[in-house]
């Protein structure tokens, strides 16, 4: 089959069987202490069975203070390795690769940390803009410690048999907090010109190479254009795609093997995940944040009070891009033209012909999917059968996203289901094992 979708994707140290990867999707499946559990394995297996070439994990904290929510499996200590080893080996049984996303929240958390309730370490003392969670600029010693923790996370990922790691350098988390001209206001060697703002992530990559070796796959997710002023026009614009091209060039010199193109200097952001903002669902789940930051109670009241809720939803929609499917392809193409390493592109993909064209036109080497796979974990199997688009597609409503604060991750779009019970059954399926016999058949087919 010469279909570009199903051509192997060759990185320097890794080959993936096709061009469709599962993008990172966090969900509160694990234990409060950060140890992983079976629900996480069941979750990842849904996509491995569904035929993606590789899974890029959810946000995996490399330090406890870098958590965004409890119940996300961490890789902050050696005792976590056996869990990751089991997860990776179960995913491998389906011919699917597994890449762990090494992450640190910095000041951008989804809930105030119970263990570290004070100001969160960041590049800046300024609170983050969405919830108003307090921040403090890290000392040089703290920066060195976090770089060390990233390298240890990569070493543990390798020991667990993972096929590589991804640095979460996008969407407002710690690495973005250093990279971004809209966030980083330091006056030392880690702030100011782009060269200084990129120093932190470059040192992370160099430390990973020393600790995990040259032959281990390392990629970086980046918000190519930050649109830092999307929600709050009085803030700086943040990095442009030209800035990001330079950063990726430097990282290529430092030895990264691929880049994963995203957008937006916060999470969520009107452009990522692009689509609607379900204020009614947020009015229910955002109460978990109410006492967390300077603006959280204000936000909750906005979500709960008409006409402010309608106004917010309108503003969110207006500040998002017009295109959802392939929203980041223009940036991806610019980066691809500037570097030799493969470029992965995230953002709205769920139609085979659109993905095929993006790859054939040289806009990217492969695509990564999140919400369309939450809605249809077997989407790649549909493409294999020649279907161009799923019969019950993801509507980009973002109900999965806002439910994540309190509820198990899954598709919460009632319009996609025959009944409420059917929808909840789908969400809860992550707590049920697939019978071994059924799984055997799928493994044999992959
Ligand atoms: C519920 C949810 C959780 C997500 N968690 C992460 C994450 O942990 N790390 C990350 O880099 N991106 C995360 N994302 C962003 C996705 O990986 C993806 O880049 C984005 O949603 C755009 O792709 P899509 O349109 O296919 O969903 C998340 C998205 C959703 C909807
Ligand atoms: S809730 Fe379902 S339909 Fe809505 S964005 Fe999430 S996966 Fe797509």
CSV table of C-alpha atoms and ligand atoms in Angstrom, one decimal:
chain,number,residue,atom,x,y,z
A,1,UNK,CA,0.0,0.0,0.0
A,2,UNK,CA,1.5,3.3,-1.1
A,3,UNK,CA,-0.8,5.4,1.0
A,4,UNK,CA,1.3,8.1,2.7
A,5,UNK,CA,-0.7,7.5,5.9
A,6,UNK,CA,0.6,4.0,6.2
A,7,UNK,CA,4.2,4.5,5.3
A,8,UNK,CA,6.7,3.9,8.2
A,9,UNK,CA,8.0,7.1,9.8
A,10,UNK,CA,11.7,6.9,10.4
A,11,UNK,CA,13.3,9.0,13.1
A,12,UNK,CA,17.1,8.8,13.8
A,13,UNK,CA,16.7,6.3,16.6
A,14,UNK,CA,13.1,5.0,16.0
A,15,UNK,CA,10.7,3.7,13.4
A,16,UNK,CA,7.0,4.0,13.7
A,17,UNK,CA,4.7,1.9,11.6
A,18,UNK,CA,2.5,4.7,10.2
A,19,UNK,CA,2.0,8.4,10.2
A,20,UNK,CA,-0.8,8.7,12.8
A,21,UNK,CA,0.3,9.1,16.4
A,22,UNK,CA,-1.9,9.5,19.5
A,23,UNK,CA,-1.2,13.0,20.9
A,24,UNK,CA,-0.9,13.6,24.6
A,25,UNK,CA,-4.1,13.3,26.6
A,26,UNK,CA,-4.0,13.7,30.3
A,27,UNK,CA,-6.7,12.3,32.5
A,28,UNK,CA,-7.1,11.6,36.2
A,29,UNK,CA,-6.7,7.9,36.1
A,30,UNK,CA,-3.8,7.2,38.5
A,31,UNK,CA,-3.4,7.3,42.3
A,32,UNK,CA,-3.1,10.4,44.4
A,33,UNK,CA,0.5,9.8,45.2
A,34,UNK,CA,1.5,9.8,41.5
A,35,UNK,CA,1.8,6.0,41.1
A,36,UNK,CA,0.2,4.6,38.0
A,37,UNK,CA,-2.6,2.1,37.9
A,38,UNK,CA,-4.5,-0.2,35.7
A,39,UNK,CA,-7.0,2.3,34.4
A,40,UNK,CA,-4.1,4.2,32.8
A,41,UNK,CA,-2.9,1.0,31.1
A,42,UNK,CA,-6.5,0.2,29.9
A,43,UNK,CA,-6.7,3.8,28.6
A,44,UNK,CA,-3.5,3.6,26.5
A,45,UNK,CA,-4.4,0.1,25.2
A,46,UNK,CA,-7.6,1.5,23.6
A,47,UNK,CA,-5.4,3.5,21.2
A,48,UNK,CA,-2.7,0.8,20.7
A,49,UNK,CA,-5.5,-1.6,19.7
A,50,UNK,CA,-7.0,1.1,17.5
A,51,UNK,CA,-3.9,1.1,15.2
A,52,UNK,CA,-1.9,4.3,15.9
A,53,UNK,CA,1.8,4.0,15.2
A,54,UNK,CA,2.8,5.5,18.5
A,55,UNK,CA,1.3,6.9,21.6
A,56,UNK,CA,2.8,10.0,23.1
A,57,UNK,CA,1.8,9.9,26.8
A,58,UNK,CA,0.0,12.4,28.9
A,59,UNK,CA,1.7,15.1,31.0
A,60,UNK,CA,4.2,13.0,33.1
A,61,UNK,CA,5.7,15.2,35.9
A,62,UNK,CA,9.5,14.8,36.4
A,63,UNK,CA,9.2,16.4,39.9
A,64,UNK,CA,6.4,16.3,42.4
A,65,UNK,CA,6.2,20.1,42.6
A,66,UNK,CA,5.6,20.0,38.8
A,67,UNK,CA,2.2,18.3,39.0
A,68,UNK,CA,-0.8,20.0,37.4
A,69,UNK,CA,-3.4,17.7,39.1
A,70,UNK,CA,-3.2,14.7,41.3
A,71,UNK,CA,-3.9,11.3,39.7
A,72,UNK,CA,-1.4,11.7,36.9
A,73,UNK,CA,1.3,9.1,36.9
A,74,UNK,CA,4.7,10.6,37.5
A,75,UNK,CA,8.3,9.6,36.6
A,76,UNK,CA,9.9,11.5,39.5
A,77,UNK,CA,11.6,8.6,41.3
A,78,UNK,CA,13.0,5.2,40.4
A,79,UNK,CA,10.1,3.4,42.1
A,80,UNK,CA,7.9,4.5,39.2
A,81,UNK,CA,9.9,2.5,36.6
A,82,UNK,CA,8.1,-0.8,37.0
A,83,UNK,CA,4.7,0.7,36.3
A,84,UNK,CA,6.0,2.4,33.1
A,85,UNK,CA,7.7,-0.8,32.1
A,86,UNK,CA,4.4,-2.8,32.4
A,87,UNK,CA,2.5,-0.1,30.5
A,88,UNK,CA,5.1,0.1,27.7
A,89,UNK,CA,5.3,-3.7,27.3
A,90,UNK,CA,1.5,-4.0,27.1
A,91,UNK,CA,1.4,-1.2,24.4
A,92,UNK,CA,4.2,-2.9,22.5
A,93,UNK,CA,2.2,-6.1,22.2
A,94,UNK,CA,0.1,-4.2,19.7
A,95,UNK,CA,3.0,-3.1,17.5
A,96,UNK,CA,2.6,0.4,18.8
A,97,UNK,CA,5.5,2.6,20.1
A,98,UNK,CA,5.4,4.5,23.4
A,99,UNK,CA,6.9,7.9,24.0
A,100,UNK,CA,6.8,9.5,27.5
A,101,UNK,CA,6.1,13.2,27.8
A,102,UNK,CA,8.5,14.7,30.4
A,103,UNK,CA,6.7,17.6,31.9
A,104,UNK,CA,6.8,20.3,34.6
A,105,UNK,CA,3.9,22.6,35.4
A,106,UNK,CA,5.9,25.6,36.6
A,107,UNK,CA,3.3,28.2,37.6
A,108,UNK,CA,0.6,26.7,35.4
A,109,UNK,CA,-1.4,24.1,37.4
A,110,UNK,CA,-5.0,23.0,37.0
A,111,UNK,CA,-5.5,23.0,40.8
A,112,UNK,CA,-3.5,24.6,43.7
A,113,UNK,CA,-1.0,22.0,44.8
A,114,UNK,CA,-1.9,20.4,48.1
A,115,UNK,CA,1.7,19.4,48.8
A,116,UNK,CA,3.2,22.7,47.6
A,117,UNK,CA,0.5,25.3,48.3
A,118,UNK,CA,2.9,28.3,48.0
A,119,UNK,CA,4.0,30.2,44.8
A,120,UNK,CA,5.0,27.7,42.1
A,121,UNK,CA,8.5,27.8,40.6
A,122,UNK,CA,8.7,29.6,37.2
A,123,UNK,CA,10.7,31.9,35.1
A,124,UNK,CA,8.8,34.8,36.6
A,125,UNK,CA,7.2,36.1,39.8
A,126,UNK,CA,4.1,37.1,37.9
A,127,UNK,CA,1.0,34.8,38.5
A,128,UNK,CA,-0.3,32.9,35.5
A,129,UNK,CA,-3.0,34.6,33.6
A,130,UNK,CA,-5.9,32.1,33.5
A,131,UNK,CA,-6.5,31.3,37.2
A,132,UNK,CA,-4.0,33.8,38.9
A,133,UNK,CA,-2.0,31.0,40.6
A,134,UNK,CA,1.0,32.6,42.3
A,135,UNK,CA,4.5,32.1,40.9
A,136,UNK,CA,8.1,32.9,41.9
A,137,UNK,CA,11.2,33.1,39.7
A,138,UNK,CA,13.4,30.1,40.2
A,139,UNK,CA,16.9,30.5,41.6
A,140,UNK,CA,19.9,29.3,39.5
A,141,UNK,CA,20.3,26.4,41.9
A,142,UNK,CA,16.6,25.4,41.3
A,143,UNK,CA,17.1,25.6,37.6
A,144,UNK,CA,20.0,23.3,37.8
A,145,UNK,CA,18.0,20.9,40.0
A,146,UNK,CA,15.0,20.8,37.5
A,147,UNK,CA,17.4,20.2,34.5
A,148,UNK,CA,18.8,17.3,36.5
A,149,UNK,CA,15.3,16.0,37.1
A,150,UNK,CA,14.4,16.1,33.4
A,151,UNK,CA,17.5,14.1,32.7
A,152,UNK,CA,16.7,11.5,35.4
A,153,UNK,CA,13.1,11.3,33.9
A,154,UNK,CA,14.6,10.4,30.5
A,155,UNK,CA,16.9,7.8,32.1
A,156,UNK,CA,14.0,6.2,33.9
A,157,UNK,CA,11.9,6.3,30.7
A,158,UNK,CA,14.7,4.4,28.9
A,159,UNK,CA,15.0,1.9,31.7
A,160,UNK,CA,11.3,1.3,31.5
A,161,UNK,CA,11.7,0.3,27.8
A,162,UNK,CA,10.0,3.4,26.4
A,163,UNK,CA,10.8,4.2,22.8
A,164,UNK,CA,11.6,7.8,23.5
A,165,UNK,CA,10.7,10.9,25.4
A,166,UNK,CA,9.0,14.2,24.5
A,167,UNK,CA,9.8,17.4,26.3
A,168,UNK,CA,6.6,19.3,27.0
A,169,UNK,CA,7.9,22.6,25.7
A,170,UNK,CA,4.4,23.9,24.7
A,171,UNK,CA,1.2,25.3,26.0
A,172,UNK,CA,2.4,27.4,28.9
A,173,UNK,CA,4.1,24.9,31.1
A,174,UNK,CA,7.6,25.4,32.6
A,175,UNK,CA,9.6,25.2,29.4
A,176,UNK,CA,7.3,27.7,27.7
A,177,UNK,CA,7.5,29.9,30.7
A,178,UNK,CA,11.2,30.2,29.9
A,179,UNK,CA,10.9,30.3,26.1
A,180,UNK,CA,8.1,32.9,25.9
A,181,UNK,CA,8.8,36.6,25.4
A,182,UNK,CA,5.3,37.2,26.8
A,183,UNK,CA,6.0,35.4,30.1
A,184,UNK,CA,9.7,35.4,30.9
A,185,UNK,CA,10.8,38.7,32.5
A,186,UNK,CA,14.1,37.6,34.0
A,187,UNK,CA,17.2,39.8,33.8
A,188,UNK,CA,19.8,37.0,34.2
A,189,UNK,CA,21.3,34.6,31.6
A,190,UNK,CA,17.9,32.8,31.4
A,191,UNK,CA,15.9,35.9,30.4
A,192,UNK,CA,15.9,38.7,27.8
A,193,UNK,CA,16.9,37.8,24.2
A,194,UNK,CA,15.7,34.6,22.6
A,195,UNK,CA,19.2,33.0,23.0
A,196,UNK,CA,18.9,33.4,26.8
A,197,UNK,CA,15.3,32.3,27.0
A,198,UNK,CA,16.1,29.1,25.1
A,199,UNK,CA,19.1,28.4,27.4
A,200,UNK,CA,16.9,26.4,29.9
A,201,UNK,CA,15.5,24.0,27.3
A,202,UNK,CA,18.8,23.6,25.6
A,203,UNK,CA,20.5,22.7,28.8
A,204,UNK,CA,17.7,20.2,29.5
A,205,UNK,CA,18.3,18.5,26.1
A,206,UNK,CA,22.1,18.4,26.6
A,207,UNK,CA,21.6,16.9,30.1
A,208,UNK,CA,19.2,14.3,28.7
A,209,UNK,CA,21.8,13.4,26.0
A,210,UNK,CA,24.4,12.9,28.7
A,211,UNK,CA,22.2,10.8,30.9
A,212,UNK,CA,20.1,8.8,28.4
A,213,UNK,CA,22.6,8.5,25.5
A,214,UNK,CA,22.7,9.7,21.9
A,215,UNK,CA,20.8,6.7,20.7
A,216,UNK,CA,17.5,7.4,22.6
A,217,UNK,CA,14.7,9.2,20.8
A,218,UNK,CA,14.1,12.7,22.2
A,219,UNK,CA,11.5,15.1,20.7
A,220,UNK,CA,10.1,18.4,21.7
A,221,UNK,CA,6.5,19.8,21.7
A,222,UNK,CA,6.5,23.5,21.0
A,223,UNK,CA,3.9,26.2,20.7
A,224,UNK,CA,5.2,27.5,17.4
A,225,UNK,CA,3.1,30.7,17.6
A,226,UNK,CA,2.2,31.5,21.1
A,227,UNK,CA,-0.7,34.0,20.7
A,228,UNK,CA,-0.1,35.0,24.3
A,229,UNK,CA,-2.5,37.9,23.9
A,230,UNK,CA,-5.4,35.8,22.6
A,231,UNK,CA,-7.6,36.1,25.7
A,232,UNK,CA,-6.1,39.1,27.3
A,233,UNK,CA,-5.1,41.6,24.6
A,234,UNK,CA,-3.1,43.8,27.0
A,235,UNK,CA,-0.5,41.0,27.3
A,236,UNK,CA,2.5,40.6,25.0
A,237,UNK,CA,2.1,38.5,21.8
A,238,UNK,CA,4.7,36.0,22.9
A,239,UNK,CA,6.9,34.1,20.5
A,240,UNK,CA,6.4,34.1,16.8
A,241,UNK,CA,6.9,31.2,14.4
A,242,UNK,CA,10.2,32.9,13.4
A,243,UNK,CA,11.4,32.7,17.1
A,244,UNK,CA,10.3,29.1,17.3
A,245,UNK,CA,12.2,28.2,14.0
A,246,UNK,CA,15.3,29.5,15.6
A,247,UNK,CA,14.7,27.5,18.8
A,248,UNK,CA,14.1,24.3,16.9
A,249,UNK,CA,17.3,24.9,14.9
A,250,UNK,CA,19.3,25.2,18.1
A,251,UNK,CA,17.6,22.1,19.6
A,252,UNK,CA,18.4,20.2,16.4
A,253,UNK,CA,22.1,21.1,16.9
A,254,UNK,CA,21.8,19.9,20.5
A,255,UNK,CA,20.5,16.6,19.3
A,256,UNK,CA,16.7,16.4,19.3
A,257,UNK,CA,15.2,13.9,16.9
A,258,UNK,CA,11.8,15.4,16.1
A,259,UNK,CA,9.6,18.4,16.8
A,260,UNK,CA,5.9,18.3,17.6
A,261,UNK,CA,4.1,21.5,16.5
A,262,UNK,CA,1.4,23.0,18.7
A,263,UNK,CA,0.2,26.5,19.6
A,264,UNK,CA,-0.9,28.7,22.4
A,265,UNK,CA,1.0,29.9,25.5
A,266,UNK,CA,-1.5,28.5,28.0
A,267,UNK,CA,-3.6,25.5,28.4
A,268,UNK,CA,-6.3,25.6,27.5
A,269,UNK,CA,-6.1,28.4,24.9
A,270,UNK,CA,-8.7,29.5,22.4
A,271,UNK,CA,-6.5,27.9,19.7
A,272,UNK,CA,-5.7,24.7,21.6
A,273,UNK,CA,-7.6,22.5,21.7
A,274,UNK,CA,-9.5,24.6,19.1
A,275,UNK,CA,-13.3,24.5,19.1
A,276,UNK,CA,-16.0,25.4,21.6
A,277,UNK,CA,-15.8,26.3,25.2
A,278,UNK,CA,-18.6,24.5,27.0
A,279,UNK,CA,-19.4,27.0,29.7
A,280,UNK,CA,-22.2,24.9,31.2
A,281,UNK,CA,-19.9,21.9,31.8
A,282,UNK,CA,-17.2,24.3,33.1
A,283,UNK,CA,-19.8,25.8,35.5
A,284,UNK,CA,-20.0,22.4,37.1
A,285,UNK,CA,-16.3,21.2,37.1
A,286,UNK,CA,-14.4,24.5,37.7
A,287,UNK,CA,-15.6,24.7,41.3
A,288,UNK,CA,-12.6,22.5,42.1
A,289,UNK,CA,-10.5,25.6,41.3
A,290,UNK,CA,-12.6,28.2,43.2
A,291,UNK,CA,-10.1,28.9,46.0
A,292,UNK,CA,-7.0,28.2,43.9
A,293,UNK,CA,-5.9,31.4,42.4
A,294,UNK,CA,-6.6,35.1,42.3
A,295,UNK,CA,-8.9,34.9,39.3
A,296,UNK,CA,-10.5,31.5,39.8
A,297,UNK,CA,-13.6,32.6,41.7
A,298,UNK,CA,-14.2,35.4,39.2
A,299,UNK,CA,-13.9,32.8,36.4
A,300,UNK,CA,-16.4,30.4,38.1
A,301,UNK,CA,-18.9,33.3,38.5
A,302,UNK,CA,-18.5,34.1,34.9
A,303,UNK,CA,-19.2,30.5,33.8
A,304,UNK,CA,-22.2,30.4,36.1
A,305,UNK,CA,-23.8,33.7,35.3
A,306,UNK,CA,-25.6,34.7,32.2
A,307,UNK,CA,-24.9,37.0,30.2
A,308,UNK,CA,-21.2,36.8,31.3
A,309,UNK,CA,-21.0,33.1,30.4
A,310,UNK,CA,-22.4,33.8,26.9
A,311,UNK,CA,-20.0,36.7,26.5
A,312,UNK,CA,-17.0,34.5,27.6
A,313,UNK,CA,-18.0,31.8,25.1
A,314,UNK,CA,-18.3,34.3,22.3
A,315,UNK,CA,-14.9,35.8,23.1
A,316,UNK,CA,-13.2,32.4,23.3
A,317,UNK,CA,-14.7,31.5,19.9
A,318,UNK,CA,-13.7,34.8,18.4
A,319,UNK,CA,-10.1,34.5,19.6
A,320,UNK,CA,-9.6,30.9,18.3
A,321,UNK,CA,-8.5,30.4,14.7
A,322,UNK,CA,-11.0,29.9,12.0
A,323,UNK,CA,-9.6,26.5,11.1
A,324,UNK,CA,-9.8,23.6,13.5
A,325,UNK,CA,-8.6,20.6,11.4
A,326,UNK,CA,-5.0,21.2,10.5
A,327,UNK,CA,-4.9,24.5,12.4
A,328,UNK,CA,-1.1,24.4,12.9
A,329,UNK,CA,-0.1,23.2,9.4
A,330,UNK,CA,1.2,26.6,8.3
A,331,UNK,CA,3.6,26.8,11.2
A,332,UNK,CA,4.5,23.1,10.8
A,333,UNK,CA,5.4,23.8,7.2
A,334,UNK,CA,7.6,26.8,8.1
A,335,UNK,CA,9.5,24.7,10.6
A,336,UNK,CA,9.8,21.7,8.3
A,337,UNK,CA,11.4,24.0,5.7
A,338,UNK,CA,14.0,25.1,8.2
A,339,UNK,CA,15.2,21.8,9.7
A,340,UNK,CA,16.0,18.3,8.8
A,341,UNK,CA,14.4,16.4,11.6
A,342,UNK,CA,10.8,15.0,11.2
A,343,UNK,CA,8.0,17.3,12.1
A,344,UNK,CA,4.8,16.1,13.8
A,345,UNK,CA,1.7,18.3,13.7
A,346,UNK,CA,-1.2,18.4,16.1
A,347,UNK,CA,-4.6,20.1,15.9
A,348,UNK,CA,-8.0,18.8,14.8
A,349,UNK,CA,-7.1,16.0,12.4
A,350,UNK,CA,-9.8,13.4,11.8
A,351,UNK,CA,-10.2,13.1,8.0
A,352,UNK,CA,-7.9,10.8,6.1
A,353,UNK,CA,-7.8,12.8,2.9
A,354,UNK,CA,-6.8,16.0,4.8
A,355,UNK,CA,-4.0,14.1,6.7
A,356,UNK,CA,-2.8,12.5,3.4
A,357,UNK,CA,-2.7,15.8,1.7
A,358,UNK,CA,-0.8,17.5,4.6
A,359,UNK,CA,1.9,14.7,4.4
A,360,UNK,CA,2.0,14.6,0.6
A,361,UNK,CA,2.3,18.4,0.4
A,362,UNK,CA,5.2,18.4,2.8
A,363,UNK,CA,3.5,20.3,5.6
A,364,UNK,CA,4.5,17.7,8.1
A,365,UNK,CA,5.8,14.2,8.3
A,366,UNK,CA,3.1,12.8,10.5
A,367,UNK,CA,0.1,14.0,12.5
A,368,UNK,CA,-0.9,13.5,16.1
A,369,UNK,CA,-4.5,13.2,17.2
A,370,UNK,CA,-6.1,13.7,20.7
A,371,UNK,CA,-9.8,14.4,20.8
A,372,UNK,CA,-10.8,12.6,17.5
A,373,UNK,CA,-9.3,9.5,19.1
A,374,UNK,CA,-11.0,10.0,22.4
A,375,UNK,CA,-14.2,10.0,20.4
A,376,UNK,CA,-13.2,7.1,18.1
A,377,UNK,CA,-10.2,5.2,19.4
A,378,UNK,CA,-10.3,2.9,16.3
A,379,UNK,CA,-10.2,5.8,13.8
A,380,UNK,CA,-7.0,4.5,12.2
A,381,UNK,CA,-8.7,1.1,11.6
A,382,UNK,CA,-11.5,3.1,9.9
A,383,UNK,CA,-8.9,4.8,7.7
A,384,UNK,CA,-7.3,1.4,6.9
A,385,UNK,CA,-10.8,0.2,5.7
A,386,UNK,CA,-10.9,3.1,3.4
A,387,UNK,CA,-13.3,5.4,5.3
A,388,UNK,CA,-12.4,9.0,5.0
A,389,UNK,CA,-14.2,10.3,8.1
A,390,UNK,CA,-15.8,8.7,11.1
A,391,UNK,CA,-19.6,8.3,11.1
A,392,UNK,CA,-19.8,9.9,14.6
A,393,UNK,CA,-17.0,12.4,14.5
A,394,UNK,CA,-15.6,14.4,17.4
A,395,UNK,CA,-17.4,17.7,17.4
A,396,UNK,CA,-14.6,19.7,19.0
A,397,UNK,CA,-17.0,20.7,21.8
A,398,UNK,CA,-14.2,20.4,24.4
A,399,UNK,CA,-16.5,18.8,27.0
A,400,UNK,CA,-13.8,16.1,27.5
A,401,UNK,CA,-11.4,18.8,28.4
A,402,UNK,CA,-13.4,20.6,31.1
A,403,UNK,CA,-14.6,17.3,32.6
A,404,UNK,CA,-11.0,16.3,33.2
A,405,UNK,CA,-10.8,18.5,36.3
A,406,UNK,CA,-13.2,16.2,38.2
A,407,UNK,CA,-14.3,13.3,36.1
A,408,UNK,CA,-12.7,10.4,34.3
A,409,UNK,CA,-11.5,11.3,30.9
A,410,UNK,CA,-13.7,10.3,28.0
A,411,UNK,CA,-16.1,11.7,25.4
A,412,UNK,CA,-18.9,13.7,27.1
A,413,UNK,CA,-20.6,15.0,23.9
A,414,UNK,CA,-24.3,13.8,24.3
A,415,UNK,CA,-24.9,14.3,20.6
A,416,UNK,CA,-22.6,11.4,19.8
A,417,UNK,CA,-24.5,8.9,21.8
A,418,UNK,CA,-27.9,7.2,21.8
A,419,UNK,CA,-28.5,7.9,25.5
A,420,UNK,CA,-26.8,9.4,28.6
A,421,UNK,CA,-26.2,5.9,29.9
A,422,UNK,CA,-24.4,4.9,26.7
A,423,UNK,CA,-22.1,7.9,27.0
A,424,UNK,CA,-21.3,7.2,30.6
A,425,UNK,CA,-20.7,3.6,29.8
A,426,UNK,CA,-18.1,4.7,27.2
A,427,UNK,CA,-16.4,6.9,29.8
A,428,UNK,CA,-16.3,4.2,32.4
A,429,UNK,CA,-15.0,1.5,30.0
A,430,UNK,CA,-11.5,2.5,31.1
A,431,UNK,CA,-12.1,0.7,34.4
A,432,UNK,CA,-12.9,-2.6,32.6
A,433,UNK,CA,-10.3,-4.9,31.2
A,434,UNK,CA,-10.8,-6.2,27.7
A,435,UNK,CA,-11.1,-10.0,27.9
A,436,UNK,CA,-7.8,-11.7,27.1
A,437,UNK,CA,-9.3,-13.8,24.2
A,438,UNK,CA,-10.6,-10.7,22.5
A,439,UNK,CA,-7.3,-8.9,22.9
A,440,UNK,CA,-5.4,-11.9,21.5
A,441,UNK,CA,-7.3,-11.6,18.2
A,442,UNK,CA,-6.5,-7.9,18.0
A,443,UNK,CA,-2.8,-8.5,18.8
A,444,UNK,CA,-2.6,-11.1,16.0
A,445,UNK,CA,-4.1,-8.6,13.6
A,446,UNK,CA,-1.7,-5.8,14.3
B,1,LIG,C1,-8.4,16.3,27.6
B,1,LIG,C2,-7.1,16.7,27.0
B,1,LIG,C3,-5.9,16.5,27.6
B,1,LIG,C4,-4.7,16.9,27.1
B,1,LIG,N1,-3.5,16.7,27.7
B,1,LIG,C5,-2.4,17.1,27.1
B,1,LIG,C6,-1.1,16.8,27.8
B,1,LIG,O1,-1.1,16.2,28.9
B,1,LIG,N2,0.0,17.2,27.2
B,1,LIG,C7,0.0,17.9,25.9
B,1,LIG,O2,1.1,18.2,25.4
B,1,LIG,N3,-1.2,18.1,25.3
B,1,LIG,C8,-2.3,17.7,25.9
B,1,LIG,N4,-3.5,17.9,25.2
B,1,LIG,C9,-3.4,18.6,23.9
B,1,LIG,C10,-3.5,17.5,22.8
B,1,LIG,O3,-2.4,16.6,22.9
B,1,LIG,C11,-3.5,18.0,21.4
B,1,LIG,O4,-2.3,18.6,21.0
B,1,LIG,C12,-4.6,19.1,21.2
B,1,LIG,O5,-5.8,18.6,21.8
B,1,LIG,C13,-5.0,19.3,19.7
B,1,LIG,O6,-5.2,18.1,19.1
B,1,LIG,P1,-6.7,17.5,18.8
B,1,LIG,O7,-7.4,18.5,18.0
B,1,LIG,O8,-6.4,16.2,18.0
B,1,LIG,O9,-7.4,17.2,20.1
B,1,LIG,C14,-4.7,17.5,25.8
B,1,LIG,C15,-5.9,17.7,25.1
B,1,LIG,C16,-7.1,17.3,25.7
B,1,LIG,C17,-8.4,17.5,24.9
B,2,LIG,S1,-16.2,15.5,24.3
B,2,LIG,FE1,-16.1,14.1,22.6
B,2,LIG,S2,-16.8,15.2,20.9
B,2,LIG,FE2,-16.4,16.8,22.4
B,2,LIG,S3,-14.2,17.4,22.0
B,2,LIG,FE3,-14.1,15.7,23.5
B,2,LIG,S4,-13.9,13.9,22.3
B,2,LIG,FE4,-14.6,15.5,20.9
